[in-house]
Amino acid sequence: MSTETITYDDVDDPLLEMRDVTAGYGNTTVIHDVNVTVGDGEIACLIGPNGSGKSTLMKSIYGFADVFEGRVRLGGEDVTGRSPQDNLRAGMSYVLQDASVFPGMSVHENMLMGGYVFDDDSRARKRAEELYDEFPRLGDLREQRAGSLSGGQRRLLELARALMVEPDVMMLDEPSIGLEPRYIDQVFERIQQLNDLGTTILLVEQNAEKGLSVADRGFVLASGEIKFTGSGTELLNDEEVGRLYLGG
Ligand SMILES: Nc1ncnc2c1ncn2[C@@H]1O[C@H](COP(=O)(O)OP(=O)(O)O)[C@@H](O)[C@H]1O
Ligand SMILES: [Mg+2]
């Protein structure tokens, strides 16, 4: 692990890369000189205190925040400043930290929205059926109004909807927040299954130990800067990371 000079020579097959990214909103800079590389097929987990800029980092990758300096690359292609819609179309999906279901719509209508970038409506309907087969609990709820779902059901809908585009890369911002413990384990199992099927995942997790324990690679963000990087295990076992960021 390296805490001073961060090198990425160890990433054989980089898929998602941030190079010296400074980003924020309007006149406000939130993250500074961020370097993050996620290898193809990896799970990477970003941890750090509240307000350190974790969500902003994800938003800067996806086109929801302003990139002032630096580059974002996906599969070697420069995608800096690309719109969320184009990112989705290119196979990158994003589950935001804040609830993003449409409460007045049914579960099924929400699912179809996840495929809104498809040119052909029948493709979205077909894909939704595949996902109901994969998530029978969600299929049972398809006619229910999304606003009436429990927290765990809503999170399942958000995850499944993000799978509508069969993403190569998924960004998940605090997928376990606010869930009962039994649902938290299910969410992490699902993340691992998705990764086993080949999806590269960038995860922000408040539950840092849990997040790092499933991660190939971890990053600690504090005050808008990457302070530590290493394998999930390295960060979990690092004395300083443990003391400062894992509450131990
Ligand atoms: N839309 C926004 N406009 C201006 N400042 C924002 C916006 N969203 C977040 N911030 C600020 O950016 C900082 C980091 O927030 P955030 O990225 O949400 O951190 P984290 O996800 O680590 O809790 C905070 O000071 C927050 O107030
Ligand atoms: Mg956040």
PDB file of C-alpha atoms and ligand atoms in Angstrom:
ATOM      1  CA  MET A   1       0.000   0.000   0.000  1.00  0.00           C
ATOM      2  CA  SER A   2       1.153   3.497  -0.738  1.00  0.00           C
ATOM      3  CA  THR A   3       0.139   6.606   1.165  1.00  0.00           C
ATOM      4  CA  GLU A   4       2.377   9.200  -0.446  1.00  0.00           C
ATOM      5  CA  THR A   5       3.102   8.502  -4.071  1.00  0.00           C
ATOM      6  CA  ILE A   6       0.159   6.629  -5.414  1.00  0.00           C
ATOM      7  CA  THR A   7       0.971   4.545  -8.439  1.00  0.00           C
ATOM      8  CA  TYR A   8      -1.354   2.442 -10.494  1.00  0.00           C
ATOM      9  CA  ASP A   9       1.112   0.208 -12.217  1.00  0.00           C
ATOM     10  CA  ASP A  10      -0.484  -2.658 -10.360  1.00  0.00           C
ATOM     11  CA  VAL A  11      -3.771  -2.351 -12.239  1.00  0.00           C
ATOM     12  CA  ASP A  12      -3.346  -4.705 -15.178  1.00  0.00           C
ATOM     13  CA  ASP A  13      -6.530  -3.927 -16.980  1.00  0.00           C
ATOM     14  CA  PRO A  14      -7.919  -0.525 -15.973  1.00  0.00           C
ATOM     15  CA  LEU A  15     -11.565   0.018 -16.852  1.00  0.00           C
ATOM     16  CA  LEU A  16     -12.514   3.154 -14.943  1.00  0.00           C
ATOM     17  CA  GLU A  17      -9.875   5.809 -14.325  1.00  0.00           C
ATOM     18  CA  MET A  18      -9.829   9.229 -12.707  1.00  0.00           C
ATOM     19  CA  ARG A  19      -6.645  11.166 -13.327  1.00  0.00           C
ATOM     20  CA  ASP A  20      -5.897  14.252 -11.222  1.00  0.00           C
ATOM     21  CA  VAL A  21      -9.579  15.095 -11.031  1.00  0.00           C
ATOM     22  CA  THR A  22     -10.630  18.273  -9.282  1.00  0.00           C
ATOM     23  CA  ALA A  23     -14.398  18.619  -9.226  1.00  0.00           C
ATOM     24  CA  GLY A  24     -17.380  20.164  -7.495  1.00  0.00           C
ATOM     25  CA  TYR A  25     -20.381  22.316  -8.220  1.00  0.00           C
ATOM     26  CA  GLY A  26     -20.350  25.756  -9.812  1.00  0.00           C
ATOM     27  CA  ASN A  27     -17.783  27.761  -7.863  1.00  0.00           C
ATOM     28  CA  THR A  28     -17.349  25.126  -5.160  1.00  0.00           C
ATOM     29  CA  THR A  29     -14.487  22.656  -5.338  1.00  0.00           C
ATOM     30  CA  VAL A  30     -15.175  19.469  -3.362  1.00  0.00           C
ATOM     31  CA  ILE A  31     -12.587  16.897  -4.486  1.00  0.00           C
ATOM     32  CA  HIS A  32      -8.949  17.682  -5.290  1.00  0.00           C
ATOM     33  CA  ASP A  33      -6.450  15.893  -7.540  1.00  0.00           C
ATOM     34  CA  VAL A  34      -8.189  12.570  -7.231  1.00  0.00           C
ATOM     35  CA  ASN A  35      -6.605   9.495  -8.791  1.00  0.00           C
ATOM     36  CA  VAL A  36      -8.702   6.361  -8.771  1.00  0.00           C
ATOM     37  CA  THR A  37      -8.333   3.302 -10.976  1.00  0.00           C
ATOM     38  CA  VAL A  38     -10.719   0.376 -11.027  1.00  0.00           C
ATOM     39  CA  GLY A  39      -9.604  -2.698 -12.934  1.00  0.00           C
ATOM     40  CA  ASP A  40     -11.904  -4.570 -15.270  1.00  0.00           C
ATOM     41  CA  GLY A  41     -13.909  -7.076 -13.253  1.00  0.00           C
ATOM     42  CA  GLU A  42     -13.012  -5.651  -9.870  1.00  0.00           C
ATOM     43  CA  ILE A  43     -15.026  -4.454  -6.917  1.00  0.00           C
ATOM     44  CA  ALA A  44     -13.592  -1.175  -5.626  1.00  0.00           C
ATOM     45  CA  CYS A  45     -14.808   0.420  -2.433  1.00  0.00           C
ATOM     46  CA  LEU A  46     -14.527   4.065  -1.501  1.00  0.00           C
ATOM     47  CA  ILE A  47     -14.789   4.920   2.173  1.00  0.00           C
ATOM     48  CA  GLY A  48     -14.371   8.105   4.191  1.00  0.00           C
ATOM     49  CA  PRO A  49     -16.108  10.402   6.645  1.00  0.00           C
ATOM     50  CA  ASN A  50     -19.428  12.073   5.972  1.00  0.00           C
ATOM     51  CA  GLY A  51     -19.018  15.131   3.824  1.00  0.00           C
ATOM     52  CA  SER A  52     -15.592  14.081   2.518  1.00  0.00           C
ATOM     53  CA  GLY A  53     -16.829  14.102  -1.078  1.00  0.00           C
ATOM     54  CA  LYS A  54     -17.569  10.433  -1.810  1.00  0.00           C
ATOM     55  CA  SER A  55     -20.857  11.119  -3.547  1.00  0.00           C
ATOM     56  CA  THR A  56     -19.321  14.051  -5.406  1.00  0.00           C
ATOM     57  CA  LEU A  57     -16.524  11.791  -6.649  1.00  0.00           C
ATOM     58  CA  MET A  58     -19.108   9.438  -8.148  1.00  0.00           C
ATOM     59  CA  LYS A  59     -21.102  12.328  -9.565  1.00  0.00           C
ATOM     60  CA  SER A  60     -17.974  13.700 -11.203  1.00  0.00           C
ATOM     61  CA  ILE A  61     -17.481  10.385 -12.997  1.00  0.00           C
ATOM     62  CA  TYR A  62     -21.063  10.279 -14.189  1.00  0.00           C
ATOM     63  CA  GLY A  63     -21.709  13.864 -15.257  1.00  0.00           C
ATOM     64  CA  PHE A  64     -23.726  15.044 -12.258  1.00  0.00           C
ATOM     65  CA  ALA A  65     -20.910  17.241 -10.903  1.00  0.00           C
ATOM     66  CA  ASP A  66     -18.513  19.592 -12.683  1.00  0.00           C
ATOM     67  CA  VAL A  67     -15.013  18.377 -13.475  1.00  0.00           C
ATOM     68  CA  PHE A  68     -12.727  21.421 -13.283  1.00  0.00           C
ATOM     69  CA  GLU A  69      -9.435  19.664 -13.949  1.00  0.00           C
ATOM     70  CA  GLY A  70      -8.249  16.202 -14.840  1.00  0.00           C
ATOM     71  CA  ARG A  71      -9.731  13.393 -16.899  1.00  0.00           C
ATOM     72  CA  VAL A  72     -12.163  10.528 -16.466  1.00  0.00           C
ATOM     73  CA  ARG A  73     -11.652   7.513 -18.698  1.00  0.00           C
ATOM     74  CA  LEU A  74     -13.770   4.445 -19.283  1.00  0.00           C
ATOM     75  CA  GLY A  75     -12.168   1.583 -21.149  1.00  0.00           C
ATOM     76  CA  GLY A  76      -9.420   3.955 -22.272  1.00  0.00           C
ATOM     77  CA  GLU A  77     -11.888   6.417 -23.745  1.00  0.00           C
ATOM     78  CA  ASP A  78     -11.982   9.962 -22.403  1.00  0.00           C
ATOM     79  CA  VAL A  79     -15.496  10.413 -21.003  1.00  0.00           C
ATOM     80  CA  THR A  80     -14.871  13.556 -18.932  1.00  0.00           C
ATOM     81  CA  GLY A  81     -18.072  15.578 -18.673  1.00  0.00           C
ATOM     82  CA  ARG A  82     -20.156  13.037 -20.578  1.00  0.00           C
ATOM     83  CA  SER A  83     -23.869  13.243 -19.746  1.00  0.00           C
ATOM     84  CA  PRO A  84     -25.531  10.721 -17.422  1.00  0.00           C
ATOM     85  CA  GLN A  85     -27.747   9.608 -20.277  1.00  0.00           C
ATOM     86  CA  ASP A  86     -24.774   8.867 -22.524  1.00  0.00           C
ATOM     87  CA  ASN A  87     -23.032   7.073 -19.682  1.00  0.00           C
ATOM     88  CA  LEU A  88     -26.065   4.878 -19.147  1.00  0.00           C
ATOM     89  CA  ARG A  89     -26.287   4.181 -22.841  1.00  0.00           C
ATOM     90  CA  ALA A  90     -22.610   3.189 -22.800  1.00  0.00           C
ATOM     91  CA  GLY A  91     -23.265   0.556 -20.135  1.00  0.00           C
ATOM     92  CA  MET A  92     -22.433   2.397 -16.936  1.00  0.00           C
ATOM     93  CA  SER A  93     -25.213   2.553 -14.382  1.00  0.00           C
ATOM     94  CA  TYR A  94     -25.420   4.408 -11.108  1.00  0.00           C
ATOM     95  CA  VAL A  95     -27.541   3.905  -8.017  1.00  0.00           C
ATOM     96  CA  LEU A  96     -27.600   7.247  -6.237  1.00  0.00           C
ATOM     97  CA  GLN A  97     -27.325   7.555  -2.484  1.00  0.00           C
ATOM     98  CA  ASP A  98     -30.679   9.260  -2.168  1.00  0.00           C
ATOM     99  CA  ALA A  99     -33.816   7.363  -3.014  1.00  0.00           C
ATOM    100  CA  SER A 100     -34.373   7.695  -6.695  1.00  0.00           C
ATOM    101  CA  VAL A 101     -37.513   5.665  -7.335  1.00  0.00           C
ATOM    102  CA  PHE A 102     -40.538   7.438  -8.757  1.00  0.00           C
ATOM    103  CA  PRO A 103     -42.944   7.002  -5.845  1.00  0.00           C
ATOM    104  CA  GLY A 104     -46.149   7.589  -7.814  1.00  0.00           C
ATOM    105  CA  MET A 105     -45.268   4.982 -10.425  1.00  0.00           C
ATOM    106  CA  SER A 106     -45.596   1.240 -10.117  1.00  0.00           C
ATOM    107  CA  VAL A 107     -42.576  -0.991  -9.654  1.00  0.00           C
ATOM    108  CA  HIS A 108     -42.922  -2.078 -13.271  1.00  0.00           C
ATOM    109  CA  GLU A 109     -43.080   1.497 -14.565  1.00  0.00           C
ATOM    110  CA  ASN A 110     -39.959   2.265 -12.559  1.00  0.00           C
ATOM    111  CA  MET A 111     -38.232  -0.720 -14.106  1.00  0.00           C
ATOM    112  CA  LEU A 112     -39.120   0.445 -17.616  1.00  0.00           C
ATOM    113  CA  MET A 113     -37.641   3.857 -16.794  1.00  0.00           C
ATOM    114  CA  GLY A 114     -34.338   2.060 -16.203  1.00  0.00           C
ATOM    115  CA  GLY A 115     -34.371   1.198 -19.906  1.00  0.00           C
ATOM    116  CA  TYR A 116     -35.386   4.620 -21.133  1.00  0.00           C
ATOM    117  CA  VAL A 117     -32.275   4.899 -23.254  1.00  0.00           C
ATOM    118  CA  PHE A 118     -33.294   1.870 -25.342  1.00  0.00           C
ATOM    119  CA  ASP A 119     -34.530   2.752 -28.811  1.00  0.00           C
ATOM    120  CA  ASP A 120     -37.040  -0.032 -28.682  1.00  0.00           C
ATOM    121  CA  ASP A 121     -39.685  -0.301 -25.900  1.00  0.00           C
ATOM    122  CA  SER A 122     -40.043  -4.038 -26.298  1.00  0.00           C
ATOM    123  CA  ARG A 123     -36.421  -4.445 -25.267  1.00  0.00           C
ATOM    124  CA  ALA A 124     -37.162  -2.782 -21.913  1.00  0.00           C
ATOM    125  CA  ARG A 125     -40.214  -4.995 -21.340  1.00  0.00           C
ATOM    126  CA  LYS A 126     -38.248  -8.121 -22.148  1.00  0.00           C
ATOM    127  CA  ARG A 127     -35.366  -7.111 -19.934  1.00  0.00           C
ATOM    128  CA  ALA A 128     -37.739  -6.330 -17.037  1.00  0.00           C
ATOM    129  CA  GLU A 129     -39.193  -9.859 -17.300  1.00  0.00           C
ATOM    130  CA  GLU A 130     -35.694 -11.339 -17.135  1.00  0.00           C
ATOM    131  CA  LEU A 131     -35.031  -9.354 -13.996  1.00  0.00           C
ATOM    132  CA  TYR A 132     -38.325 -10.468 -12.409  1.00  0.00           C
ATOM    133  CA  ASP A 133     -37.206 -14.045 -13.012  1.00  0.00           C
ATOM    134  CA  GLU A 134     -33.942 -13.215 -11.317  1.00  0.00           C
ATOM    135  CA  PHE A 135     -35.614 -11.285  -8.465  1.00  0.00           C
ATOM    136  CA  PRO A 136     -38.956 -13.070  -7.881  1.00  0.00           C
ATOM    137  CA  ARG A 137     -39.676 -10.912  -4.845  1.00  0.00           C
ATOM    138  CA  LEU A 138     -39.637  -7.891  -7.127  1.00  0.00           C
ATOM    139  CA  GLY A 139     -41.816  -9.601  -9.701  1.00  0.00           C
ATOM    140  CA  ASP A 140     -44.461 -10.137  -7.014  1.00  0.00           C
ATOM    141  CA  LEU A 141     -44.485  -6.376  -6.404  1.00  0.00           C
ATOM    142  CA  ARG A 142     -44.613  -5.260 -10.024  1.00  0.00           C
ATOM    143  CA  GLU A 143     -48.048  -3.625  -9.844  1.00  0.00           C
ATOM    144  CA  GLN A 144     -47.413  -1.996  -6.478  1.00  0.00           C
ATOM    145  CA  ARG A 145     -46.784   1.723  -6.199  1.00  0.00           C
ATOM    146  CA  ALA A 146     -43.067   2.303  -5.579  1.00  0.00           C
ATOM    147  CA  GLY A 147     -43.906   4.852  -2.876  1.00  0.00           C
ATOM    148  CA  SER A 148     -45.461   2.099  -0.764  1.00  0.00           C
ATOM    149  CA  LEU A 149     -42.380  -0.167  -0.727  1.00  0.00           C
ATOM    150  CA  SER A 150     -40.323  -0.858   2.393  1.00  0.00           C
ATOM    151  CA  GLY A 151     -36.718   0.366   2.498  1.00  0.00           C
ATOM    152  CA  GLY A 152     -35.358  -3.053   1.549  1.00  0.00           C
ATOM    153  CA  GLN A 153     -37.832  -3.480  -1.302  1.00  0.00           C
ATOM    154  CA  ARG A 154     -37.040  -0.020  -2.605  1.00  0.00           C
ATOM    155  CA  ARG A 155     -33.318  -0.750  -2.601  1.00  0.00           C
ATOM    156  CA  LEU A 156     -33.959  -3.964  -4.492  1.00  0.00           C
ATOM    157  CA  LEU A 157     -35.938  -1.998  -7.075  1.00  0.00           C
ATOM    158  CA  GLU A 158     -33.113   0.537  -7.409  1.00  0.00           C
ATOM    159  CA  LEU A 159     -30.557  -2.219  -7.933  1.00  0.00           C
ATOM    160  CA  ALA A 160     -32.710  -4.131 -10.410  1.00  0.00           C
ATOM    161  CA  ARG A 161     -33.568  -0.974 -12.323  1.00  0.00           C
ATOM    162  CA  ALA A 162     -29.857  -0.187 -12.647  1.00  0.00           C
ATOM    163  CA  LEU A 163     -29.447  -3.636 -14.204  1.00  0.00           C
ATOM    164  CA  MET A 164     -31.921  -2.906 -16.991  1.00  0.00           C
ATOM    165  CA  VAL A 165     -29.065  -1.801 -19.274  1.00  0.00           C
ATOM    166  CA  GLU A 166     -26.948  -4.885 -18.451  1.00  0.00           C
ATOM    167  CA  PRO A 167     -24.158  -2.605 -17.257  1.00  0.00           C
ATOM    168  CA  ASP A 168     -20.464  -3.357 -17.585  1.00  0.00           C
ATOM    169  CA  VAL A 169     -19.823  -0.911 -14.754  1.00  0.00           C
ATOM    170  CA  MET A 170     -22.045  -0.123 -11.795  1.00  0.00           C
ATOM    171  CA  MET A 171     -21.577   2.637  -9.282  1.00  0.00           C
ATOM    172  CA  LEU A 172     -23.431   2.119  -6.021  1.00  0.00           C
ATOM    173  CA  ASP A 173     -23.561   4.936  -3.485  1.00  0.00           C
ATOM    174  CA  GLU A 174     -24.208   3.563   0.006  1.00  0.00           C
ATOM    175  CA  PRO A 175     -26.415   0.664  -1.030  1.00  0.00           C
ATOM    176  CA  SER A 176     -26.756  -0.626   2.529  1.00  0.00           C
ATOM    177  CA  ILE A 177     -27.607   2.617   4.278  1.00  0.00           C
ATOM    178  CA  GLY A 178     -30.758   2.549   6.362  1.00  0.00           C
ATOM    179  CA  LEU A 179     -31.378  -1.158   5.815  1.00  0.00           C
ATOM    180  CA  GLU A 180     -32.050  -3.758   8.473  1.00  0.00           C
ATOM    181  CA  PRO A 181     -29.089  -6.099   9.028  1.00  0.00           C
ATOM    182  CA  ARG A 182     -30.681  -9.047   7.185  1.00  0.00           C
ATOM    183  CA  TYR A 183     -31.171  -6.894   4.090  1.00  0.00           C
ATOM    184  CA  ILE A 184     -27.615  -5.564   4.316  1.00  0.00           C
ATOM    185  CA  ASP A 185     -26.231  -9.074   3.923  1.00  0.00           C
ATOM    186  CA  GLN A 186     -28.515  -9.679   0.958  1.00  0.00           C
ATOM    187  CA  VAL A 187     -27.343  -6.485  -0.725  1.00  0.00           C
ATOM    188  CA  PHE A 188     -23.692  -7.491  -0.319  1.00  0.00           C
ATOM    189  CA  GLU A 189     -24.398 -11.004  -1.594  1.00  0.00           C
ATOM    190  CA  ARG A 190     -26.080  -9.506  -4.626  1.00  0.00           C
ATOM    191  CA  ILE A 191     -23.129  -7.190  -5.266  1.00  0.00           C
ATOM    192  CA  GLN A 192     -20.774 -10.144  -5.188  1.00  0.00           C
ATOM    193  CA  GLN A 193     -23.003 -12.159  -7.521  1.00  0.00           C
ATOM    194  CA  LEU A 194     -23.128  -9.300 -10.010  1.00  0.00           C
ATOM    195  CA  ASN A 195     -19.379  -9.027  -9.877  1.00  0.00           C
ATOM    196  CA  ASP A 196     -19.001 -12.783 -10.367  1.00  0.00           C
ATOM    197  CA  LEU A 197     -21.027 -12.378 -13.555  1.00  0.00           C
ATOM    198  CA  GLY A 198     -18.461  -9.862 -14.813  1.00  0.00           C
ATOM    199  CA  THR A 199     -19.776  -6.460 -13.733  1.00  0.00           C
ATOM    200  CA  THR A 200     -17.131  -4.046 -12.502  1.00  0.00           C
ATOM    201  CA  ILE A 201     -18.343  -2.265  -9.386  1.00  0.00           C
ATOM    202  CA  LEU A 202     -17.441   0.966  -7.664  1.00  0.00           C
ATOM    203  CA  LEU A 203     -19.053   1.089  -4.269  1.00  0.00           C
ATOM    204  CA  VAL A 204     -19.308   3.839  -1.668  1.00  0.00           C
ATOM    205  CA  GLU A 205     -19.953   2.341   1.729  1.00  0.00           C
ATOM    206  CA  GLN A 206     -20.585   3.824   5.142  1.00  0.00           C
ATOM    207  CA  ASN A 207     -20.226   0.320   6.510  1.00  0.00           C
ATOM    208  CA  ALA A 208     -16.502   0.481   5.752  1.00  0.00           C
ATOM    209  CA  GLU A 209     -15.487  -2.931   7.062  1.00  0.00           C
ATOM    210  CA  LYS A 210     -18.201  -4.693   5.150  1.00  0.00           C
ATOM    211  CA  GLY A 211     -17.447  -2.740   1.997  1.00  0.00           C
ATOM    212  CA  LEU A 212     -13.692  -3.320   2.131  1.00  0.00           C
ATOM    213  CA  SER A 213     -14.184  -6.992   2.917  1.00  0.00           C
ATOM    214  CA  VAL A 214     -15.847  -7.575  -0.491  1.00  0.00           C
ATOM    215  CA  ALA A 215     -13.493  -5.217  -2.341  1.00  0.00           C
ATOM    216  CA  ASP A 216     -10.465  -6.036  -4.468  1.00  0.00           C
ATOM    217  CA  ARG A 217      -9.368  -2.444  -4.119  1.00  0.00           C
ATOM    218  CA  GLY A 218     -10.121   0.292  -1.641  1.00  0.00           C
ATOM    219  CA  PHE A 219      -9.737   4.048  -1.401  1.00  0.00           C
ATOM    220  CA  VAL A 220     -10.033   6.360   1.575  1.00  0.00           C
ATOM    221  CA  LEU A 221     -11.279   9.841   0.814  1.00  0.00           C
ATOM    222  CA  ALA A 222     -10.990  12.563   3.464  1.00  0.00           C
ATOM    223  CA  SER A 223     -11.491  16.305   2.972  1.00  0.00           C
ATOM    224  CA  GLY A 224     -11.825  15.724  -0.752  1.00  0.00           C
ATOM    225  CA  GLU A 225      -8.469  13.974  -1.136  1.00  0.00           C
ATOM    226  CA  ILE A 226      -7.503  10.342  -1.528  1.00  0.00           C
ATOM    227  CA  LYS A 227      -5.471   9.588   1.604  1.00  0.00           C
ATOM    228  CA  PHE A 228      -4.967   5.843   1.298  1.00  0.00           C
ATOM    229  CA  THR A 229      -5.270   3.231  -1.356  1.00  0.00           C
ATOM    230  CA  GLY A 230      -4.584  -0.469  -1.387  1.00  0.00           C
ATOM    231  CA  SER A 231      -6.276  -3.813  -1.628  1.00  0.00           C
ATOM    232  CA  GLY A 232      -9.392  -4.205   0.517  1.00  0.00           C
ATOM    233  CA  THR A 233      -7.447  -6.468   2.855  1.00  0.00           C
ATOM    234  CA  GLU A 234      -4.516  -4.066   3.114  1.00  0.00           C
ATOM    235  CA  LEU A 235      -6.784  -1.216   4.126  1.00  0.00           C
ATOM    236  CA  LEU A 236      -8.701  -3.388   6.584  1.00  0.00           C
ATOM    237  CA  ASN A 237      -5.442  -4.387   8.236  1.00  0.00           C
ATOM    238  CA  ASP A 238      -3.781  -0.986   8.179  1.00  0.00           C
ATOM    239  CA  GLU A 239      -3.355   0.358  11.686  1.00  0.00           C
ATOM    240  CA  GLU A 240      -3.811   4.006  10.734  1.00  0.00           C
ATOM    241  CA  VAL A 241      -6.798   3.406   8.483  1.00  0.00           C
ATOM    242  CA  GLY A 242      -8.341   1.318  11.230  1.00  0.00           C
ATOM    243  CA  ARG A 243      -7.839   3.959  13.883  1.00  0.00           C
ATOM    244  CA  LEU A 244      -8.950   6.896  11.742  1.00  0.00           C
ATOM    245  CA  TYR A 245     -11.657   5.456   9.542  1.00  0.00           C
ATOM    246  CA  LEU A 246     -12.830   2.091  10.794  1.00  0.00           C
ATOM    247  CA  GLY A 247     -13.536   3.154  14.347  1.00  0.00           C
ATOM    248  CA  GLY A 248     -11.133   0.605  15.804  1.00  0.00           C
TER     249      GLY A 248
HETATM  250  N1  LIG B   1     -25.056  20.058  -5.187  1.00  0.00           N
HETATM  251  C1  LIG B   1     -24.125  20.571  -4.371  1.00  0.00           C
HETATM  252  N2  LIG B   1     -23.759  21.883  -4.436  1.00  0.00           N
HETATM  253  C2  LIG B   1     -22.806  22.389  -3.613  1.00  0.00           C
HETATM  254  N3  LIG B   1     -22.169  21.676  -2.674  1.00  0.00           N
HETATM  255  C3  LIG B   1     -22.487  20.386  -2.553  1.00  0.00           C
HETATM  256  C4  LIG B   1     -23.477  19.758  -3.381  1.00  0.00           C
HETATM  257  N4  LIG B   1     -23.570  18.455  -3.024  1.00  0.00           N
HETATM  258  C5  LIG B   1     -22.689  18.285  -2.029  1.00  0.00           C
HETATM  259  N5  LIG B   1     -22.036  19.435  -1.755  1.00  0.00           N
HETATM  260  C6  LIG B   1     -20.995  19.619  -0.729  1.00  0.00           C
HETATM  261  O1  LIG B   1     -19.905  18.782  -1.031  1.00  0.00           O
HETATM  262  C7  LIG B   1     -19.314  18.270   0.160  1.00  0.00           C
HETATM  263  C8  LIG B   1     -19.190  16.781   0.053  1.00  0.00           C
HETATM  264  O2  LIG B   1     -20.480  16.196  -0.036  1.00  0.00           O
HETATM  265  P1  LIG B   1     -20.679  14.710  -0.515  1.00  0.00           P
HETATM  266  O3  LIG B   1     -19.975  14.502  -1.798  1.00  0.00           O
HETATM  267  O4  LIG B   1     -22.138  14.441  -0.464  1.00  0.00           O
HETATM  268  O5  LIG B   1     -19.891  13.891   0.637  1.00  0.00           O
HETATM  269  P2  LIG B   1     -20.094  12.396   1.157  1.00  0.00           P
HETATM  270  O6  LIG B   1     -20.820  11.620   0.111  1.00  0.00           O
HETATM  271  O7  LIG B   1     -18.705  11.899   1.410  1.00  0.00           O
HETATM  272  O8  LIG B   1     -20.855  12.490   2.436  1.00  0.00           O
HETATM  273  C9  LIG B   1     -20.195  18.730   1.310  1.00  0.00           C
HETATM  274  O9  LIG B   1     -19.580  19.845   1.918  1.00  0.00           O
HETATM  275  C10 LIG B   1     -21.485  19.150   0.624  1.00  0.00           C
HETATM  276  O10 LIG B   1     -22.104  20.189   1.329  1.00  0.00           O
HETATM  277 MG    MG B   2     -22.551  10.575   0.102  1.00  0.00          MG
END
